[in-house]
Coordinates of C-alpha atoms in Angstrom, one line a residue:
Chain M
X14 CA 10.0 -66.5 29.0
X15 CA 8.7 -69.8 27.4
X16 CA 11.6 -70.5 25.4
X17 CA 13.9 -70.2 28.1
X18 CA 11.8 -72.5 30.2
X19 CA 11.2 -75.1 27.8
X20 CA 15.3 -74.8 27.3
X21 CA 15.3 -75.3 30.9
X22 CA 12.6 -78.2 31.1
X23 CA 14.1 -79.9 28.2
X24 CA 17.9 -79.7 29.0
X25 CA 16.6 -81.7 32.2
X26 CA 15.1 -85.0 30.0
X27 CA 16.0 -88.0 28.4
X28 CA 15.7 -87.6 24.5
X29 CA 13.2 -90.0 24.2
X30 CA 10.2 -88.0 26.4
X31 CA 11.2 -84.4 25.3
X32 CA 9.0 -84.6 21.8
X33 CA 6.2 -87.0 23.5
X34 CA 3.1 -86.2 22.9
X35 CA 0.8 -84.9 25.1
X36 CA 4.0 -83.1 25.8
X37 CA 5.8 -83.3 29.5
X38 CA 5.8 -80.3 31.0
X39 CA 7.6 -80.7 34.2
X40 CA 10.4 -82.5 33.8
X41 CA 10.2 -85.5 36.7
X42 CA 12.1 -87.6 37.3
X43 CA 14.9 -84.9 36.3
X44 CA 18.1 -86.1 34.4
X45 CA 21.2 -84.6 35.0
X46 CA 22.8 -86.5 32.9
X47 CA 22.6 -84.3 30.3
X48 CA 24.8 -81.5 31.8
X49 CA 28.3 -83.7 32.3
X50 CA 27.5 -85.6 28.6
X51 CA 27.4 -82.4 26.7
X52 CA 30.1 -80.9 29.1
X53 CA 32.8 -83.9 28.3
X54 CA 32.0 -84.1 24.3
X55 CA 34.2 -81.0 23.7
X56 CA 36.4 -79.0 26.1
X57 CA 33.6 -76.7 27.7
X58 CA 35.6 -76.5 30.8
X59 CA 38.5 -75.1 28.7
X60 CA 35.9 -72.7 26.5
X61 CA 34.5 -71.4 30.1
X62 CA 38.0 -70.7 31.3
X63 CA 38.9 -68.9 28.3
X64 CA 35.8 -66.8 27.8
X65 CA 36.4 -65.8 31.7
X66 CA 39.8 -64.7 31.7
X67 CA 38.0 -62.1 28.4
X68 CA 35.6 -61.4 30.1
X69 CA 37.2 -60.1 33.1
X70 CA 40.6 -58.6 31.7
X71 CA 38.5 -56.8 29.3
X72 CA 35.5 -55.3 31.7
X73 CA 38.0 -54.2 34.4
X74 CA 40.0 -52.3 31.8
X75 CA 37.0 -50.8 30.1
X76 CA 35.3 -49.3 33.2
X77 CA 38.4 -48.1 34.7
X78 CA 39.6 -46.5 31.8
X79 CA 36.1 -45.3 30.6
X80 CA 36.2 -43.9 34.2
X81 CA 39.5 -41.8 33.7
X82 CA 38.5 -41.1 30.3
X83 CA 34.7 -40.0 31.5
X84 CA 36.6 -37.6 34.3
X85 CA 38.9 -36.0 32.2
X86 CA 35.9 -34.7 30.5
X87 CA 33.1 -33.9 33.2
X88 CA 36.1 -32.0 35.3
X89 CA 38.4 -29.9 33.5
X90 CA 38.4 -27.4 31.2
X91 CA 41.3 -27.5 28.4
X92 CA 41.6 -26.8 24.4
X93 CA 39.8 -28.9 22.4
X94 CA 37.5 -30.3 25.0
X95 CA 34.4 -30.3 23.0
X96 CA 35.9 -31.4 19.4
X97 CA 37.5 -34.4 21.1
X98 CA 34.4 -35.5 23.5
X99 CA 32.4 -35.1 20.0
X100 CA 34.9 -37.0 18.1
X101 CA 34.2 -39.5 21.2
X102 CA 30.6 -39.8 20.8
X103 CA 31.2 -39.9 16.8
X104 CA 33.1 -43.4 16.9
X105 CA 29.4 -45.0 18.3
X106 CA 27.8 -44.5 14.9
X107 CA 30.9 -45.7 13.4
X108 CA 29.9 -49.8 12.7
X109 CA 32.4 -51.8 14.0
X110 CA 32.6 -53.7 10.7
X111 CA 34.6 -50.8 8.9
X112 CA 37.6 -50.8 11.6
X113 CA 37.1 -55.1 11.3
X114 CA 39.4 -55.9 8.8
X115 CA 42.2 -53.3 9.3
X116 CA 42.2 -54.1 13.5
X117 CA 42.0 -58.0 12.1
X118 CA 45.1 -57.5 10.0
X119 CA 47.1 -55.5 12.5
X120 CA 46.7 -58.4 15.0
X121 CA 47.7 -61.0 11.7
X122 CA 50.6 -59.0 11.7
X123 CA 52.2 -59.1 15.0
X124 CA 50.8 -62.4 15.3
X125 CA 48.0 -62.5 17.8
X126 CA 45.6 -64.7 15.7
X127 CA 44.2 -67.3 17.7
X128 CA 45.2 -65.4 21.3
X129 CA 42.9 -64.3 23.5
X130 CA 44.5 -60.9 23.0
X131 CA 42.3 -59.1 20.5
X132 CA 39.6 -60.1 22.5
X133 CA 40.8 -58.1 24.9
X134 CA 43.5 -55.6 24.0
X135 CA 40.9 -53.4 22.3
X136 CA 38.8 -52.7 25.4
X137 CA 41.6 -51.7 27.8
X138 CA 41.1 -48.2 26.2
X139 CA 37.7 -47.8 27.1
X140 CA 34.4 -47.6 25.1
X141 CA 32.9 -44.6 23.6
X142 CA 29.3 -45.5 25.2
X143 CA 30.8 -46.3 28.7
X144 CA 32.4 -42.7 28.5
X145 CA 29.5 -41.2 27.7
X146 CA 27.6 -42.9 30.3
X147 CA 30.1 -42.0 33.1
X148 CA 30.8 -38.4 32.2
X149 CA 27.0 -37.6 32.6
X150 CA 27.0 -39.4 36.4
X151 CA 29.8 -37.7 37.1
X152 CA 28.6 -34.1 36.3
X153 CA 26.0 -34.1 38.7
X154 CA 28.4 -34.8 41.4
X155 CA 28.5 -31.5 43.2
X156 CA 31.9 -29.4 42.3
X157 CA 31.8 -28.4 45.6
X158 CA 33.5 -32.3 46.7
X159 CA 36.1 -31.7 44.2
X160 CA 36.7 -28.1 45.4
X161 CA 37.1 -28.8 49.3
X162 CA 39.4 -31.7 48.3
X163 CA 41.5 -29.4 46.1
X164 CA 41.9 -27.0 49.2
X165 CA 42.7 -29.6 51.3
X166 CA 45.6 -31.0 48.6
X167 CA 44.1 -33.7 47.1
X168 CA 45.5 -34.8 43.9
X169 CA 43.1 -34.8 40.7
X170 CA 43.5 -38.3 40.9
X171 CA 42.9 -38.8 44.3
X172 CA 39.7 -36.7 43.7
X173 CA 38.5 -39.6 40.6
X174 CA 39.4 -42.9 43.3
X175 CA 38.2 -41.3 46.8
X176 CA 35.3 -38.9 46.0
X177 CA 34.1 -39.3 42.0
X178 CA 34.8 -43.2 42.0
X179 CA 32.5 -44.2 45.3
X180 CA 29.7 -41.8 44.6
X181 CA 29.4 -43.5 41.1
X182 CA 28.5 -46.8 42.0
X183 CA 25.6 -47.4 40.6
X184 CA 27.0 -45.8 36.9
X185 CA 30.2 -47.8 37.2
X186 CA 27.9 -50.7 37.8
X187 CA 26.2 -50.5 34.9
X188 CA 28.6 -49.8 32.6
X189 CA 30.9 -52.7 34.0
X190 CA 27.8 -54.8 33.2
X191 CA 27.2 -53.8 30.0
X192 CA 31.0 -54.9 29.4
X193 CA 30.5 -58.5 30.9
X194 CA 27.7 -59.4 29.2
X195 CA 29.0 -57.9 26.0
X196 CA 32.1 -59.8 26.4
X197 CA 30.3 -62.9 27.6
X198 CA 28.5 -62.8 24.5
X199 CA 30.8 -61.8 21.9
X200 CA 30.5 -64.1 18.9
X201 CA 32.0 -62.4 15.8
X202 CA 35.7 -61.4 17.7
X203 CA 36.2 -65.0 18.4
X204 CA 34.7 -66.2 15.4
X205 CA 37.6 -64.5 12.8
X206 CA 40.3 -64.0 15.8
X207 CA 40.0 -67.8 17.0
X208 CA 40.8 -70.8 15.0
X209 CA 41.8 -73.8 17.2
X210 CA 39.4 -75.3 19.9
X211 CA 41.3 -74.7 22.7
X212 CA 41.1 -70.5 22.5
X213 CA 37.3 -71.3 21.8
X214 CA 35.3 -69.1 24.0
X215 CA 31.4 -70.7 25.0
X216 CA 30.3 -68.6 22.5
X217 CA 32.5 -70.6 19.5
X218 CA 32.3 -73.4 21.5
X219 CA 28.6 -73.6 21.5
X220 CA 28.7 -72.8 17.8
X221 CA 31.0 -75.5 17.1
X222 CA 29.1 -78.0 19.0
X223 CA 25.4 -77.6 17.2
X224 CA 27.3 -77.3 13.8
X225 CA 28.7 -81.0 14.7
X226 CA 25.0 -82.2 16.2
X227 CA 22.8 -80.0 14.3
X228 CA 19.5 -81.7 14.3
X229 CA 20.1 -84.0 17.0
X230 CA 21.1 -84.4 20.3
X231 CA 18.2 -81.6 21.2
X232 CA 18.9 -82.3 25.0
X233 CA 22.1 -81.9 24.9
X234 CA 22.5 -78.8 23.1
X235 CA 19.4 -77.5 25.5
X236 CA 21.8 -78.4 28.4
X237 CA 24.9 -76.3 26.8
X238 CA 22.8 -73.5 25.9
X239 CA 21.8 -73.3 29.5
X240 CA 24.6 -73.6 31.1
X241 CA 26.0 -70.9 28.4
X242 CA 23.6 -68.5 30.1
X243 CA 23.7 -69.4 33.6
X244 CA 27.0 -67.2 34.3
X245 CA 24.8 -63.9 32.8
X246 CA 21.7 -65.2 34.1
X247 CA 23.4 -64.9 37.4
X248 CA 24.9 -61.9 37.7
X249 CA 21.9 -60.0 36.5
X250 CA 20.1 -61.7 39.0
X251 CA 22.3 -60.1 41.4
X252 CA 22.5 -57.0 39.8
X253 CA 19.5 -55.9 38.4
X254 CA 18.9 -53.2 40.9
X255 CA 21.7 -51.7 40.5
X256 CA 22.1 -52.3 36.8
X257 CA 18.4 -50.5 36.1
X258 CA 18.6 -47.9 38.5
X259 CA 22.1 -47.1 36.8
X260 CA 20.0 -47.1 33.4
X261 CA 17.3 -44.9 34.9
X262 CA 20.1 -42.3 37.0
X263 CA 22.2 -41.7 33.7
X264 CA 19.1 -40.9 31.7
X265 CA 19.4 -40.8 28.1
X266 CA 19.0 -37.3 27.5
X267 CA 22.7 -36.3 25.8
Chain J
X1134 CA 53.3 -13.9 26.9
X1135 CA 53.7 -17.4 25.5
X1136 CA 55.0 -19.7 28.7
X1137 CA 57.3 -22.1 27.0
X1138 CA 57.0 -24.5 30.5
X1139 CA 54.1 -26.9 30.6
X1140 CA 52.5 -27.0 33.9
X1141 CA 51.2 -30.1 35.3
X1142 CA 47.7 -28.7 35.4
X1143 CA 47.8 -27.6 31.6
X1144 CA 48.9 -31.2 30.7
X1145 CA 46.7 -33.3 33.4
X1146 CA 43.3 -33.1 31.2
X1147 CA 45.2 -35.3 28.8
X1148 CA 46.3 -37.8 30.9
X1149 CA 42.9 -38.8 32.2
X1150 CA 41.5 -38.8 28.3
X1151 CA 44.4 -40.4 26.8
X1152 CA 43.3 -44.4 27.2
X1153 CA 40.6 -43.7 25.3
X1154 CA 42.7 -41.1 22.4
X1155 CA 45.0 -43.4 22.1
X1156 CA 42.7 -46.5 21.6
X1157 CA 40.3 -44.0 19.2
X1158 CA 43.9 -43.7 17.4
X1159 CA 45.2 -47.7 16.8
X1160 CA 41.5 -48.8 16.8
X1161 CA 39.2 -46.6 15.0
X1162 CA 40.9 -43.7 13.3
X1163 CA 43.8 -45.5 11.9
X1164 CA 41.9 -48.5 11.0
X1165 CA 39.1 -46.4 9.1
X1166 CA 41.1 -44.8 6.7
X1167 CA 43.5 -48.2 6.3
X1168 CA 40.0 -49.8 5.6
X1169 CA 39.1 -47.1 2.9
X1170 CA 42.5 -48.0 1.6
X1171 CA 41.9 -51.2 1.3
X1172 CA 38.6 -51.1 -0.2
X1173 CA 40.7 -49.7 -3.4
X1174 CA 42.7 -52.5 -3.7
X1175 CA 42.7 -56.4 -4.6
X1176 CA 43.9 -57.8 -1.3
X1177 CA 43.4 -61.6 -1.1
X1178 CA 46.1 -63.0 0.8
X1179 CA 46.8 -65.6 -2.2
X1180 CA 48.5 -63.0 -4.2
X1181 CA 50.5 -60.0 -3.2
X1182 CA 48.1 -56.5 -2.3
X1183 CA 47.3 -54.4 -5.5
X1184 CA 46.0 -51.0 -6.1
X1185 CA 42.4 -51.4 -8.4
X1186 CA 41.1 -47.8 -8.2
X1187 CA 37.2 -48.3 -8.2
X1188 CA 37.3 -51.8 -9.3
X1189 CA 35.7 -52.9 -6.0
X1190 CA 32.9 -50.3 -5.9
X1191 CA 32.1 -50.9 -9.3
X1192 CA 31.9 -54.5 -8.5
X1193 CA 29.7 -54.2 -6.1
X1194 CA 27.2 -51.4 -8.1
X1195 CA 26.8 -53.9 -10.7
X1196 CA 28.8 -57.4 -10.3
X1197 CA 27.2 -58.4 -7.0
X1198 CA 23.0 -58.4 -6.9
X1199 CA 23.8 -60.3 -3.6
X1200 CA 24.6 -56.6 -2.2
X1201 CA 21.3 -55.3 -3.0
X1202 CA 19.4 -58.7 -1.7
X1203 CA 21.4 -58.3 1.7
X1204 CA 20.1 -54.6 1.7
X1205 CA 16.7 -55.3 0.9
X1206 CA 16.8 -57.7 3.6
X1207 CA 17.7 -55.2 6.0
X1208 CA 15.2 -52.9 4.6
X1209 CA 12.6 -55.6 5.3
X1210 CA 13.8 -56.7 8.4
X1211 CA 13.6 -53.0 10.1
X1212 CA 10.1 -52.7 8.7
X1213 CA 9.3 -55.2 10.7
X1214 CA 11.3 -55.2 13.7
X1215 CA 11.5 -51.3 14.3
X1216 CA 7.6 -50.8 14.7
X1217 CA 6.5 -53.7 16.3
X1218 CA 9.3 -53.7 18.5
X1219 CA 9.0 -50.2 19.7
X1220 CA 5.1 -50.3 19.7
X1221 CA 5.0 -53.3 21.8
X1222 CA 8.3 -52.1 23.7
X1223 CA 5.8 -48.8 24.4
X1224 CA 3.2 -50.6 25.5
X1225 CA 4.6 -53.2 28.1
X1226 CA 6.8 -50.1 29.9
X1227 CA 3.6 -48.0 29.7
X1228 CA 2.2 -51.4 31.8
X1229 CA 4.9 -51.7 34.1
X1230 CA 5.1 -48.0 35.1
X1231 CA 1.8 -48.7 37.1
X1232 CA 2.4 -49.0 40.2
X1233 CA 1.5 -52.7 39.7
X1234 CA 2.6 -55.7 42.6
X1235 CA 5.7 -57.4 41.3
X1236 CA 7.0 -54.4 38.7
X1237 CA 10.4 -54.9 39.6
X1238 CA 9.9 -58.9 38.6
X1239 CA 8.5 -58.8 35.6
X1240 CA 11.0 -55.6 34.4
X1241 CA 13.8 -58.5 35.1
X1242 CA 11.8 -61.0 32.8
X1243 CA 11.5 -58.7 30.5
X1244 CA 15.3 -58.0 30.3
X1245 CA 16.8 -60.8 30.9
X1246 CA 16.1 -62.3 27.7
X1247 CA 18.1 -59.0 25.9
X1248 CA 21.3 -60.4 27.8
X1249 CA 21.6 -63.8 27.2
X1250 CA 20.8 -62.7 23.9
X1251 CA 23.5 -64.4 21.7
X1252 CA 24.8 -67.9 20.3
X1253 CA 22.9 -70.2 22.9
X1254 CA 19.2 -67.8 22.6
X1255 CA 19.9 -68.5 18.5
X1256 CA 20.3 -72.7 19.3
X1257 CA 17.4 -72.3 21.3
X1258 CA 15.3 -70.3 18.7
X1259 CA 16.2 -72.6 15.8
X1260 CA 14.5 -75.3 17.6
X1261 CA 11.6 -73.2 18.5
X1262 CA 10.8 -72.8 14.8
X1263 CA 12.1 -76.0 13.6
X1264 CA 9.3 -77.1 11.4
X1265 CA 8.8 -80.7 12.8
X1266 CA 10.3 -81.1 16.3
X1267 CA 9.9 -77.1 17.2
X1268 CA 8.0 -76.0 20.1
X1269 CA 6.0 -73.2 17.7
X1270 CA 4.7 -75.6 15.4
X1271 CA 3.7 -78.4 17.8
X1272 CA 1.5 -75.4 19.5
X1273 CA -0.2 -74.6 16.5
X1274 CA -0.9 -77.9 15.7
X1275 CA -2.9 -78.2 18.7
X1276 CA -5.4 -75.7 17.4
X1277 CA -5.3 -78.1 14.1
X1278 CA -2.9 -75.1 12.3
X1279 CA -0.4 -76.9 10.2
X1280 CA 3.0 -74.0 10.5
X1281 CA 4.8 -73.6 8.0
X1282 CA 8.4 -74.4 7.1
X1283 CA 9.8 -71.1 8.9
X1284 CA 13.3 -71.0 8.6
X1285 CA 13.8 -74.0 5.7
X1286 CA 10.7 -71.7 3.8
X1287 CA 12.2 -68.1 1.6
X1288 CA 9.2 -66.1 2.6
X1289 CA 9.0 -67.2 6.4
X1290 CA 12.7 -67.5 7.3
X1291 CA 12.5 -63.2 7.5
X1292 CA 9.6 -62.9 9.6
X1293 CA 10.9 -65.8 12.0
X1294 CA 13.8 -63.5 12.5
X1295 CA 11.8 -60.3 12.9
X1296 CA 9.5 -62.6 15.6
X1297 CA 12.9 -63.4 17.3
X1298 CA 14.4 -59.8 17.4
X1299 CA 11.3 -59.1 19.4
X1300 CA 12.6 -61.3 22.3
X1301 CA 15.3 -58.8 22.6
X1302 CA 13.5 -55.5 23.3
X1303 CA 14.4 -55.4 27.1
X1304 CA 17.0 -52.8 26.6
X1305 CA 14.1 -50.8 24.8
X1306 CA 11.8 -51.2 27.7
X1307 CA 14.1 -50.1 30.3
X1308 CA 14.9 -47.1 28.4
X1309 CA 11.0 -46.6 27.9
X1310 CA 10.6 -46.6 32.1
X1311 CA 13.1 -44.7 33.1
X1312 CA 11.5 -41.8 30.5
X1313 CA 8.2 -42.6 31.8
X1314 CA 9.4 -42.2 35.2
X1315 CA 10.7 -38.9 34.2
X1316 CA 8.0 -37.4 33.2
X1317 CA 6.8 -34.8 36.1
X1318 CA 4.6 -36.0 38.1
X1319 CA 2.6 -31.9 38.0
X1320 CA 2.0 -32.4 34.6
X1321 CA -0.6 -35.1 35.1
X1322 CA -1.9 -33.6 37.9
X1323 CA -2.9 -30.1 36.3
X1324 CA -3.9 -31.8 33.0
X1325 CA -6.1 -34.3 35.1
X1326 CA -7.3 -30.7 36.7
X1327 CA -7.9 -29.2 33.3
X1328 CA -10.3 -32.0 32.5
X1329 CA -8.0 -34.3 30.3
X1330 CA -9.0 -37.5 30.0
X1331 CA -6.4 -41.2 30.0
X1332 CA -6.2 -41.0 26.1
X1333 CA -5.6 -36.9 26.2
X1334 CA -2.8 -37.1 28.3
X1335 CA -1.2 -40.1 26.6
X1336 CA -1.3 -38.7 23.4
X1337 CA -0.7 -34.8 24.5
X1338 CA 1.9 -35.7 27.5
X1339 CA 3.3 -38.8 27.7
X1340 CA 4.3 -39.1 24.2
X1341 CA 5.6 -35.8 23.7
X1342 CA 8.0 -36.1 27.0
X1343 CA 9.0 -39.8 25.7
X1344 CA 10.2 -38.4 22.4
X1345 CA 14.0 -37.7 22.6
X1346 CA 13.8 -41.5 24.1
X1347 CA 11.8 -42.8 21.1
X1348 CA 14.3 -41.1 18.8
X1349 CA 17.4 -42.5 21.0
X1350 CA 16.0 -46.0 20.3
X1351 CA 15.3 -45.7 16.7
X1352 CA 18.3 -44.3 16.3
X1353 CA 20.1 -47.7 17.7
X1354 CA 17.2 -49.6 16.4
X1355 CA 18.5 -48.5 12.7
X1356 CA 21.9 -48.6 13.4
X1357 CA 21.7 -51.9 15.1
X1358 CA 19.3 -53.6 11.9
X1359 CA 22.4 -52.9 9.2
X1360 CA 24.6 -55.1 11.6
X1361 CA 23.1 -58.2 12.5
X1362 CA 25.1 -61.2 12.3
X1363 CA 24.7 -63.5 15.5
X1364 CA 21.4 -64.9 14.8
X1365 CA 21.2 -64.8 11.1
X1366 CA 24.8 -66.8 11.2
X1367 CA 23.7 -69.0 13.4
X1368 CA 20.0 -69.7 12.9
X1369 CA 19.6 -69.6 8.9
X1370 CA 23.1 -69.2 7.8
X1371 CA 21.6 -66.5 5.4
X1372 CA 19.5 -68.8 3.9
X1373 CA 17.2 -70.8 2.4
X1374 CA 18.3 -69.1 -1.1
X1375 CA 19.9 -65.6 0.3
X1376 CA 16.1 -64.8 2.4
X1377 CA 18.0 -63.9 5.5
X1378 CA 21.5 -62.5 4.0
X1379 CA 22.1 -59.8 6.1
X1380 CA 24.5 -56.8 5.1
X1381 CA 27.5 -58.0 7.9
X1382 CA 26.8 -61.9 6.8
X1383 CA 27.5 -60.9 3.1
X1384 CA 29.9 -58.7 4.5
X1385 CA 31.6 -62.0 6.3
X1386 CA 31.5 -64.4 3.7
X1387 CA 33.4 -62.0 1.5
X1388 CA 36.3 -61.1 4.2
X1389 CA 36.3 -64.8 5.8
X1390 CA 35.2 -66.9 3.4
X1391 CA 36.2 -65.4 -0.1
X1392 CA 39.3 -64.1 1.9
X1393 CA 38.6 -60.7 -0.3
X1394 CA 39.8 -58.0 1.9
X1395 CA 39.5 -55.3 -0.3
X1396 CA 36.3 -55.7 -1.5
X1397 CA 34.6 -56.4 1.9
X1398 CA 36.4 -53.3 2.6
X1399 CA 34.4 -51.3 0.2
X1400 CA 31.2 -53.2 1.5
X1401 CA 32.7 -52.0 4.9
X1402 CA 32.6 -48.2 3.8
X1403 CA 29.6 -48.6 1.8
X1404 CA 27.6 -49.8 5.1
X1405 CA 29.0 -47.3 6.7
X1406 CA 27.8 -44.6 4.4
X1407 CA 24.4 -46.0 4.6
X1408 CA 24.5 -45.9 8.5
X1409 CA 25.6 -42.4 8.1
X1410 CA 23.0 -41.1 5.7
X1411 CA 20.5 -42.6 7.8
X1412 CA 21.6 -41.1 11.3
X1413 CA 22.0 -37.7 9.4
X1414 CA 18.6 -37.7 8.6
X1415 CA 16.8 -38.9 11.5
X1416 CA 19.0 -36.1 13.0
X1417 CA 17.5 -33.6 11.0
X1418 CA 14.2 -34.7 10.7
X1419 CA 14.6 -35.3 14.7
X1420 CA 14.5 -31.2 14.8
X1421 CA 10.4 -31.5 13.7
X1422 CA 9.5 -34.0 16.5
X1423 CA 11.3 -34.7 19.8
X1424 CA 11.1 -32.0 22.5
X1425 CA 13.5 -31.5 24.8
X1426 CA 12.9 -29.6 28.1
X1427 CA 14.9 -27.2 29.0
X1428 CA 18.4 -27.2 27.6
X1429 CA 20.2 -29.3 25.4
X1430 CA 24.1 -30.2 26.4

């Protein structure tokens, strides 16, 4: 926790007092100042905007379609189930460098570079984990639901949203926060698919920012780099029951 | 009798898996094999794509040492990061799952840092180990201990990255509890019964039930070492000299940098081969030592 803290303390002073020595540890009086300087010297409002519209385009679409995906599995029975759900769990060894450069010249080719697009398009179809994830939850729903549904003419579909969908809470949680924060923090994905600075997400942003400061300007990159965190910080303060009691219910045993 | 009628029920399955088939399609299948095709060719941009045959393996057998420093980093960074991270990862979810005051608090600090991880955690760790103005070396000043360089110095720019990853093991922890908690409560109690002392049922209980989530996390663990990038791009830039070139970062400068397609392609396949062998036989191996009650889906 130190290094957070000190990011913290620091992001709060005026350059001059953060190396003095004996060092300051609480940072009084506290200057602000810090947060709109950093926040004006490149378009940070812009690179927040644009790693929100990822962030949340892309975690919607994975968790609902992991969802579907996850359901098709856990509740029917058709040929080829268990190649295709092991084919499924065979793409998370796969390193996502090897599909890199392929996916990246695809996208050169109908000429999404430097959209938000790939960013996002790729996650609309789910993720292998988040499938995995979901499709254990949602075996231990009792078939029994599903069955006096059935006889009372619900749709398979209406089965997944009414009866799977709200018992799964705390697995859909999880997995939609997994998403987030690995959106939130994507670096490599903006790094080859963006090129001008206003499609940077934080993440580039940020990068962009110490590469043009590097050694200097400690308070102000303190003050980016916290505000950088503050969204995720936040939502897994809010979440954090949920999210490890999601961890805990969906187990780890395959 | 062959029904040459699809009924909706036959066909419904599909529709529910097909997001993720067709995205496993565009995105993963079809790019693997165009990236094995490209990993045979010269594909630079500058000049129009041609077919080399093993050119680019060969290349990078015996034209490239910087492929064998990038994996001997990795080599030397899981040494260090696998053990200490899992050992210590062990330890602080062995503490938590005491019923101690203020579990669910300090489970949170432990996490939290494992999701913020990324480009600001790395600005923040550079300065930490800066060797003038960083935090680490002003502390150890005050006990009169000069640091060292760290990340401007070859042989402490690795370990500074090993000390970092360490910061991240919240996701390891979690996993940890939520094994620990698992563990039936009866088995303690009749082992207690039986005369077993704290050590006895660690070592005969506790650790036997944790292993199929020891070998989940070294699986990732492994997996995850060959594809660093984040905070070796950020914090070292693979340097000083190539001390912290990891695989991916080699892997980057030849595809971004170099604009080489093809041959980062075949640096593509080649990691993935490596990731491969290495899941293989922890698989195999994993047959010797994790137990798994009951059944196995």
């Amino acid at each position: 926790m130190v290094p957070f803290l000190w990011m913290v303390r620091s992001s709060l002073m005026r350059p001059q007092d953060i190396f003095s020595v004996p060092a300051i540890i609480v940072p009084w009086p506290v200057h602000l100042e810090n947060y709109p300087d950093f926040w004006n010297s490149l378009p940070f409002g812009r690179f927040f905007a644009n790693t929100a519209i990822v962030t949340f385009t892309a975690t919607i679409g994975l968790t609902l379609s992991s969802a579907l995906v996850a359901f098709g599995f856990a509740r029917f029975r058709f040929r080829g189930r268990g190649f295709l759900f092991l084919l499924v769990l065979a793409t998370m060894m796969l390193p996502k460098h090897v599909t890199l450069l392929p996916t990246f010249l695809l996208f050169r080719s109908i000429g999404w570079i430097d959209t938000l697009l790939p960013l996002i398009v790729p996650s609309l179809f789910g993720s292998a984990f988040s499938v995995f994830l979901l499709r254990q939850f949602f075996l231990t729903l009792p078939l029994e639901l599903d069955e006096a549904a059935r006889i009372d003419g619900a749709s398979s579909f209406r089965i997944f949203w009414q009866i799977a969908v709200p018992l799964s809470k705390p697995a859909i949680a999880t997995v939609a926060l997994f998403a987030f924060i690995g959106h939130w923090n994507e670096f490599l994905d903006p790094l080859i698919y963006l090129s001008s600075m206003e499609n940077f997400t934080v993440a580039l942003g940020l990068r962009f920012f110490v590469s043009q400061y590097s050694g200097t300007f400690w308070e102000l990159m303190m003050a980016a780099s916290t505000a950088a965190m503050l969204p995720i910080v936040i939502v897994f303060f809010f979440t954090q029951r949920t999210f490890i009691r999601g961890v805990a219910l969906t187990g780890i045993k395959g | 009798m062959p029904r040459l009628r699809l009924r909706w029920r036959d066909v419904e399955p599909y529709v529910f898996i097909s997001p993720f088939m067709i995205g496993l399609v565009v995105f993963i299948i079809g790019p693997t094999f165009a990236s094995l095709v490209l990993s045979f060719m010269r594909f630079e941009f500058v000049r129009p794509p041609e077919f080399i045959g093993f050119d680019n393996y060969a290349e990078m057998f015996a034209g490239d040492p910087k492929v064998w420093i990038s994996l001997w980093n990795t080599v030397y960074y899981m040494t260090g990061h696998i053990p200490l991270g899992m050992a210590m990862a062990f330890f602080v979810a062995l503490m938590l799952n005491q019923k101690v005051w203020g579990q669910a608090l300090f489970r949170t600090m432990y996490y939290l840092p494992s999701v913020t991880a990324s480009v600001a955690t790395a600005i923040v760790w550079s300065w930490v180990f800066n060797s003038r103005f960083g935090l680490l070396n002003n502390f150890l000043s005050l006990f009169g201990i000069p640091g060292p360089q760290w990340l401007a110095d070859t042989r402490f720019a690795m370990p500074a990255l090993i000390i970092i990853s360490l910061w991240g093991m919240g996701s390891t922890i979690v996993i940890f509890l939520a094994a620990l908690q698992g563990i039936p409560e009866s088995l303690y109690e009749s082992s207690s019964i039986d005369g077993a002392g704290r050590i006895r049922r660690l070592w005969h209980i506790t650790i036997p039930m944790m292993t199929p989530a020891i070998f989940f996390v070294l699986i990732i663990q492994i997996v995850g070492s060959f594809q660093v990038f984040t905070n070796a791009f950020i914090i070292t830039a693979g340097g000083p000299g190539d001390a912290t070139l990891f695989f991916v970062l080699h892997l980057y400068n030849k595809a971004f940098v170099a604009l080489r397609l093809g041959y980062a392609s075949a640096l593509a396949w080649l990691l993935f081969v490596i990731v491969l062998v290495f899941t293989i036989t922890q698989v195999v191996a994993a047959r010797r030592w994790v137990y798994y009650e009951g059944e196995v889906t």
